[in-house]
PDB file of C-alpha atoms in Angstrom:
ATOM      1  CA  UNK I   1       0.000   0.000   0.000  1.00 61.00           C
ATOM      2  CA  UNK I   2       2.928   3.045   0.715  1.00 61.00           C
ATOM      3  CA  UNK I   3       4.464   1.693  -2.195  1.00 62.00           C
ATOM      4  CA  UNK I   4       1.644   2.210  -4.500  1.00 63.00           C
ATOM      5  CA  UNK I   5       1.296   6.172  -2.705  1.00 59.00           C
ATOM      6  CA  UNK I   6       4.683   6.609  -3.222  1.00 52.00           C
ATOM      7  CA  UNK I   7       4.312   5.707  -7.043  1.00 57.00           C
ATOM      8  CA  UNK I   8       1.342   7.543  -7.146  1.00 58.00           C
ATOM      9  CA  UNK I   9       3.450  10.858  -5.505  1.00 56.00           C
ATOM     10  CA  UNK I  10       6.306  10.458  -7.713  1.00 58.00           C
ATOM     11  CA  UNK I  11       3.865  10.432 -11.045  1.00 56.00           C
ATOM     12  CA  UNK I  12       2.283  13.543  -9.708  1.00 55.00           C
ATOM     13  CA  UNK I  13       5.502  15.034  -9.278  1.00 51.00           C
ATOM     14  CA  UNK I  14       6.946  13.934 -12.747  1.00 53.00           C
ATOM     15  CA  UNK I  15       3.857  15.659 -14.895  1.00 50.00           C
ATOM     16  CA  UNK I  16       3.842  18.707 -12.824  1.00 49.00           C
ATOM     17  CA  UNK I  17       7.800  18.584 -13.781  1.00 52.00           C
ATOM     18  CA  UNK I  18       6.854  18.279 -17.446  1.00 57.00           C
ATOM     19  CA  UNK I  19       4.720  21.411 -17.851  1.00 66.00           C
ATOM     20  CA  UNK I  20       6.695  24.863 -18.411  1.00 74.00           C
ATOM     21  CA  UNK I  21       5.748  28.350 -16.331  1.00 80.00           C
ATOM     22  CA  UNK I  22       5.134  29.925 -19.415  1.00 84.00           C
ATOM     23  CA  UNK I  23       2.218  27.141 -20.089  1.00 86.00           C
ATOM     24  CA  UNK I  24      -0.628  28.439 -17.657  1.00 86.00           C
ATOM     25  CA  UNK I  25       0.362  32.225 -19.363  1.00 87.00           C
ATOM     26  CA  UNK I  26      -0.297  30.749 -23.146  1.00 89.00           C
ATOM     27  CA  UNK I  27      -2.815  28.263 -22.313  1.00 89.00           C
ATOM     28  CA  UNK I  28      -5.025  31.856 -20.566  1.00 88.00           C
ATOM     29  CA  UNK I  29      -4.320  33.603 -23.729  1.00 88.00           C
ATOM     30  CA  UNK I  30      -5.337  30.529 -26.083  1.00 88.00           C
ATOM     31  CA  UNK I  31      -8.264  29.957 -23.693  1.00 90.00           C
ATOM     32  CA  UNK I  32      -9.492  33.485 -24.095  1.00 89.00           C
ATOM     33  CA  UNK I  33      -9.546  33.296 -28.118  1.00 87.00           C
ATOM     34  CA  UNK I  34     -10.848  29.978 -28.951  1.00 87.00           C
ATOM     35  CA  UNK I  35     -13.409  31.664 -26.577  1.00 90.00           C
ATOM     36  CA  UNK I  36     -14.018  34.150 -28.894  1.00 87.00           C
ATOM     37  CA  UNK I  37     -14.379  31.619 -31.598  1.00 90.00           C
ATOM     38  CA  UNK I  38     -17.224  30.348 -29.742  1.00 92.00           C
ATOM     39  CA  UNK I  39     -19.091  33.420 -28.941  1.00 91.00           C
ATOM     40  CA  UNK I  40     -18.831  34.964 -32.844  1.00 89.00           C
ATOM     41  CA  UNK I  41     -19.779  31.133 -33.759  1.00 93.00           C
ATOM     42  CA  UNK I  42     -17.149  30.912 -35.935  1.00 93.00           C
ATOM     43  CA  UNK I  43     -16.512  28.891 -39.144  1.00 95.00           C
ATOM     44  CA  UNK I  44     -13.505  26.746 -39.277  1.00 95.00           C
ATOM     45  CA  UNK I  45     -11.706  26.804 -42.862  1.00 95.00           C
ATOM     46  CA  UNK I  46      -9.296  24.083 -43.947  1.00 89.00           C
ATOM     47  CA  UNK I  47      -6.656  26.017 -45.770  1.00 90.00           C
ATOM     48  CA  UNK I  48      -2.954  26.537 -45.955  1.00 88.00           C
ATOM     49  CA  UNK I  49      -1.139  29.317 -47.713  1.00 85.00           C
ATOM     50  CA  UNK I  50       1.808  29.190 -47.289  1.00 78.00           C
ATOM     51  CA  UNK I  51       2.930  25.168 -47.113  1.00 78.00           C
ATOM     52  CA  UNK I  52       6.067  25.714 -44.525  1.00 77.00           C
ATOM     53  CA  UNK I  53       3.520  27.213 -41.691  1.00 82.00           C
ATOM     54  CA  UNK I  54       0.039  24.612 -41.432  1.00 90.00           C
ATOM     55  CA  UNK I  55      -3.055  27.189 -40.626  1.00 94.00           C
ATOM     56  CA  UNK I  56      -6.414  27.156 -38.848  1.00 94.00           C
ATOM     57  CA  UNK I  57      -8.840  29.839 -39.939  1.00 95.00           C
ATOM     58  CA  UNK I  58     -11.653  30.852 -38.638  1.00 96.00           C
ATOM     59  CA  UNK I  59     -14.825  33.006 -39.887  1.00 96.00           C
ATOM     60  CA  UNK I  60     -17.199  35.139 -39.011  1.00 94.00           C
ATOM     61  CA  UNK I  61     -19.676  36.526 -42.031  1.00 93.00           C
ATOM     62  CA  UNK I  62     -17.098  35.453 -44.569  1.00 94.00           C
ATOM     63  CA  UNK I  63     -14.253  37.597 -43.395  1.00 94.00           C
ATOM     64  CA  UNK I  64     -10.942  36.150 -41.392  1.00 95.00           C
ATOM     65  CA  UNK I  65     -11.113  36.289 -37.610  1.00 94.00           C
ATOM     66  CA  UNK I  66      -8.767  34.493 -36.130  1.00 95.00           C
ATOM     67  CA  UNK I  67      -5.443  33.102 -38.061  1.00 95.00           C
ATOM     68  CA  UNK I  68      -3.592  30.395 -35.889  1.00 94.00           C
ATOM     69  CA  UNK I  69      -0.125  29.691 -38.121  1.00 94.00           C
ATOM     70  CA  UNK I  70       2.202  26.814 -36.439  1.00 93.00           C
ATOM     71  CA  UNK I  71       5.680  26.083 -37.549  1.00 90.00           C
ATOM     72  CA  UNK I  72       9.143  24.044 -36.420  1.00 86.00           C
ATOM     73  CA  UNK I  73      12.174  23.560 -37.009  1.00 84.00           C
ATOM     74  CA  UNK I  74      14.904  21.214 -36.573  1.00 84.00           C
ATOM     75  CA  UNK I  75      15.087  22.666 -32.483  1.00 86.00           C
ATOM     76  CA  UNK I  76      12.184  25.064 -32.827  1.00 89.00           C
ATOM     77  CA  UNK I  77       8.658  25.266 -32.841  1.00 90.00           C
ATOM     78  CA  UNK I  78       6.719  28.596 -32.686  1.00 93.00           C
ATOM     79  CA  UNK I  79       2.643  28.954 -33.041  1.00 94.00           C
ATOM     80  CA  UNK I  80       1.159  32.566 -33.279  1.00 95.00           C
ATOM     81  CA  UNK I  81      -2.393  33.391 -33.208  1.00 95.00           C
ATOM     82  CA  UNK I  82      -3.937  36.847 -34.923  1.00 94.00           C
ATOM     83  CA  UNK I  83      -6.928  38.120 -34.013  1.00 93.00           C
ATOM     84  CA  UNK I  84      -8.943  40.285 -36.990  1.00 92.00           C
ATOM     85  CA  UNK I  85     -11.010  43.438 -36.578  1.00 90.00           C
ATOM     86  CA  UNK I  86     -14.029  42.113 -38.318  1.00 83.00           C
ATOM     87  CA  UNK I  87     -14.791  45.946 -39.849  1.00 87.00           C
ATOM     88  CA  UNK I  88     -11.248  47.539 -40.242  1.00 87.00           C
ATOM     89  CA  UNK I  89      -9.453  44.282 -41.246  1.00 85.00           C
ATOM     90  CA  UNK I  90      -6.486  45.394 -38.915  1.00 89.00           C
ATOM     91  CA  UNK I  91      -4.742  43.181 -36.424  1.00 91.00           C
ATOM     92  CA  UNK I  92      -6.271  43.962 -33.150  1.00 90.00           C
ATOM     93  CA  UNK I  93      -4.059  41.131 -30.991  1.00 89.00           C
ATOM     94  CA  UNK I  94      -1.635  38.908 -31.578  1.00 93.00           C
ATOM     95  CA  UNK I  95       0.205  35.703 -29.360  1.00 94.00           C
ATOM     96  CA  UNK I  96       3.006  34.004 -30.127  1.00 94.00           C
ATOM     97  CA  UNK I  97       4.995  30.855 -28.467  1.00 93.00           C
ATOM     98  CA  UNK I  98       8.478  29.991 -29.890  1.00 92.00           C
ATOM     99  CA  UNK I  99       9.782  26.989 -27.788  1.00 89.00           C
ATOM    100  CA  UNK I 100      13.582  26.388 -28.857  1.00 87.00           C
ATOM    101  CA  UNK I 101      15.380  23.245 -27.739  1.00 84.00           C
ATOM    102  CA  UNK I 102      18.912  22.664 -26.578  1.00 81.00           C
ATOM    103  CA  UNK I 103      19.272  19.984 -29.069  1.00 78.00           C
ATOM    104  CA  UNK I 104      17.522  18.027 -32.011  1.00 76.00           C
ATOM    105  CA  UNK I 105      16.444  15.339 -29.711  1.00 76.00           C
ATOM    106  CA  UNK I 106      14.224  17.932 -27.336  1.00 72.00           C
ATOM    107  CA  UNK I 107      14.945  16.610 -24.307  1.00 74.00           C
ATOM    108  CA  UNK I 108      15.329  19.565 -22.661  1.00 74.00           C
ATOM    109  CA  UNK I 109      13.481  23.161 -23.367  1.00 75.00           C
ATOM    110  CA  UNK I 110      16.552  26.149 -23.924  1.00 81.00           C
ATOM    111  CA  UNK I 111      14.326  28.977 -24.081  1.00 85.00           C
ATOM    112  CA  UNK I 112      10.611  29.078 -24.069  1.00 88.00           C
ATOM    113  CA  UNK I 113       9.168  32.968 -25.035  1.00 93.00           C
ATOM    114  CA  UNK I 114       5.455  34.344 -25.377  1.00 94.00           C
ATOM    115  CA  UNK I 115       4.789  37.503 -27.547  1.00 94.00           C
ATOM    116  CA  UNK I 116       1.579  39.122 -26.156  1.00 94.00           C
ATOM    117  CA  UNK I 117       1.022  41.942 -28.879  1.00 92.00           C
ATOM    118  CA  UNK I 118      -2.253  44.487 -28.718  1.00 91.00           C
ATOM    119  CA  UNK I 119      -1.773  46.453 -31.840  1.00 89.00           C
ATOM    120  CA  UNK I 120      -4.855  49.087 -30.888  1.00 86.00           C
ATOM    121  CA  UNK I 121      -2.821  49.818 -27.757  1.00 89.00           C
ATOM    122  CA  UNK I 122       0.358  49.319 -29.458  1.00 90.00           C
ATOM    123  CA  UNK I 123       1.995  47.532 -26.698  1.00 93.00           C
ATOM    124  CA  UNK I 124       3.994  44.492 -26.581  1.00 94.00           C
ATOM    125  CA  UNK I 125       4.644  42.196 -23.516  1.00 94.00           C
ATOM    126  CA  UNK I 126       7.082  39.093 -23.648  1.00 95.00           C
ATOM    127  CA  UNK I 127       6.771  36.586 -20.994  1.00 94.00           C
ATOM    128  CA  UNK I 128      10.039  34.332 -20.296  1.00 89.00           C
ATOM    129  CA  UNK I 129       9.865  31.555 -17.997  1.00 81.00           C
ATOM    130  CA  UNK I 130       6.085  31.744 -16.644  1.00 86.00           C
ATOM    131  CA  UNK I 131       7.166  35.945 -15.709  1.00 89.00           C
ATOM    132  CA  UNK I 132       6.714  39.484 -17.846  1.00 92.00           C
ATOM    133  CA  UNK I 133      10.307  40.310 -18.436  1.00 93.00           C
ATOM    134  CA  UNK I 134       9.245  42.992 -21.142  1.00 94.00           C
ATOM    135  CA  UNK I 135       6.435  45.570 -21.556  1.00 94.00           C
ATOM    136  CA  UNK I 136       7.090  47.626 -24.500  1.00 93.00           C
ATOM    137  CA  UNK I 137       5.452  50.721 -26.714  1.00 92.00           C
ATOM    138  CA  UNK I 138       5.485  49.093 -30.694  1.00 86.00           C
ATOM    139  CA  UNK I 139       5.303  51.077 -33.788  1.00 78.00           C
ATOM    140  CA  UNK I 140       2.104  49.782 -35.722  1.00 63.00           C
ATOM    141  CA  UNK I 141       3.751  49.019 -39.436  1.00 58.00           C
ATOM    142  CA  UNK I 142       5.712  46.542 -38.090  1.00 55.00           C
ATOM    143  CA  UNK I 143       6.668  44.665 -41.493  1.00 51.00           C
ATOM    144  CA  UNK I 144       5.617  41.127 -40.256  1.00 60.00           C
ATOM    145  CA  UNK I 145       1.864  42.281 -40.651  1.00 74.00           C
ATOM    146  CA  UNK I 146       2.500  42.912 -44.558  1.00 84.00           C
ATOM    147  CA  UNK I 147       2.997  38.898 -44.870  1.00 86.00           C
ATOM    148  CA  UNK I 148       0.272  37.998 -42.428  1.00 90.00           C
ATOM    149  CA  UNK I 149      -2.158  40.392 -44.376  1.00 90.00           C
ATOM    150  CA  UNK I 150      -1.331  38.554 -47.803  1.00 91.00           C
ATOM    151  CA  UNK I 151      -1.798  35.351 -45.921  1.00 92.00           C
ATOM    152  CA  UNK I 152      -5.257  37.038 -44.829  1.00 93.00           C
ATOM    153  CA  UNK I 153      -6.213  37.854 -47.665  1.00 94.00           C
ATOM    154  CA  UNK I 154      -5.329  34.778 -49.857  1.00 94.00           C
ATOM    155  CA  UNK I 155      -7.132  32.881 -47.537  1.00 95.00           C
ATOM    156  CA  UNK I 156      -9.951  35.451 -47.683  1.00 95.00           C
ATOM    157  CA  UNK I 157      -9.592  34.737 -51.191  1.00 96.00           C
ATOM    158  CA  UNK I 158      -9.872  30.660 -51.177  1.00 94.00           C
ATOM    159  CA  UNK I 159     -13.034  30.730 -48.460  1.00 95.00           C
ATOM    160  CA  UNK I 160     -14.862  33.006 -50.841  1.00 95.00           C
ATOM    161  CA  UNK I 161     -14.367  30.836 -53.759  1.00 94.00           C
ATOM    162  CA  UNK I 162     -15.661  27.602 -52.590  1.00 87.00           C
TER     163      UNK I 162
END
C-alpha cells in the first residue's frame, strides 16, 4: 500500500515537472480566443497558404477572424495566433509561443518565449519563464503584418471561392 502512494506521488511530481511556467500564461491567452471563436460562432476553414507554416482559420460573415499559423524547425517550434477586426481588417491582438530546444532530440526546453502583442494599444509584452520580463510601446507598421495580411487575404480569397 505506501508503495503504490509513493508511485502515485512520484507520477504527480513527474507531470507537474513536465509542464513549463510559461504554459498556464499561453494556455489563458489561447483559452481566451478559442473563446471568442465560440461566442462569434465561428466557421472553421481548412486552408494553408503558405505550405512551410500549417493554418487554422476561422470566420465570421465570410471575413478572417482568427489566423492560428504553427511552424518548427529542426530545435524550434513557434505557433502565433492573430486576431482580426471584423470591420477595419487590422490586427487587433496577436500571441506568439516559440519553444527552442537545446538539441535536435528535445529533451530539454533552452528557451521558451510568449509575444503578447495588442496592436490598438500598441503595446507588446514578452513573458520568459512563466514571468513578464518585457512591456514595451510598438510602432504599428511593423513589417511582419505585410505577410500575415497577404496570408489574410489569400485565404480570404480561397473561403470566398468555394
Amino acid at each position: 500500500m505506501l508503495k503504490q502512494i509513493f508511485i502515485i506521488i512520484i507520477s504527480i511530481f513527474t507531470l507537474l515537472s513536465c509542464s513549463s511556467p510559461n504554459d498556464r500564461i499561453y494556455t489563458k491567452f489561447e483559452n481566451d480566443l478559442k473563446d471568442s471563436i465560440k461566442i462569434n460562432n465561428a466557421e472553421k476553414f481548412e486552408y494553408t497558404d503558405f505550405i512551410l507554416h500549417p493554418q487554422k482559420s476561422y470566420f465570421v460573415n465570410s471575413k478572417l477572424k482568427l489566423l492560428i499559423l504553427q511552424g518548427s524547425g529542426e530545435v524550434c517550434d513557434s505557433e502565433s495566433y492573430y486576431l482580426f477586426d471584423s470591420k477595419s481588417d487590422s490586427i487587433l491582438f496577436s500571441i506568439s509561443r516559440t519553444e527552442c530546444f537545446e538539441s535536435p532530440d528535445r529533451w530539454r526546453k533552452e528557451t521558451d518565449t510568449i509575444y503578447v502583442t495588442n496592436f490598438k494599444n500598441t503595446t507588446e509584452e514578452k513573458y520568459a519563464n512563466g514571468v513578464l520580463v518585457k512591456n514595451t510601446k510598438i510602432k504599428n507598421d511593423d513589417y511582419t503584418n505585410d505577410i500575415i495580411f497577404e496570408i489574410k487575404i489569400n485565404t480570404e480569397n480561397k473561403y470566398n471561392s468555394r
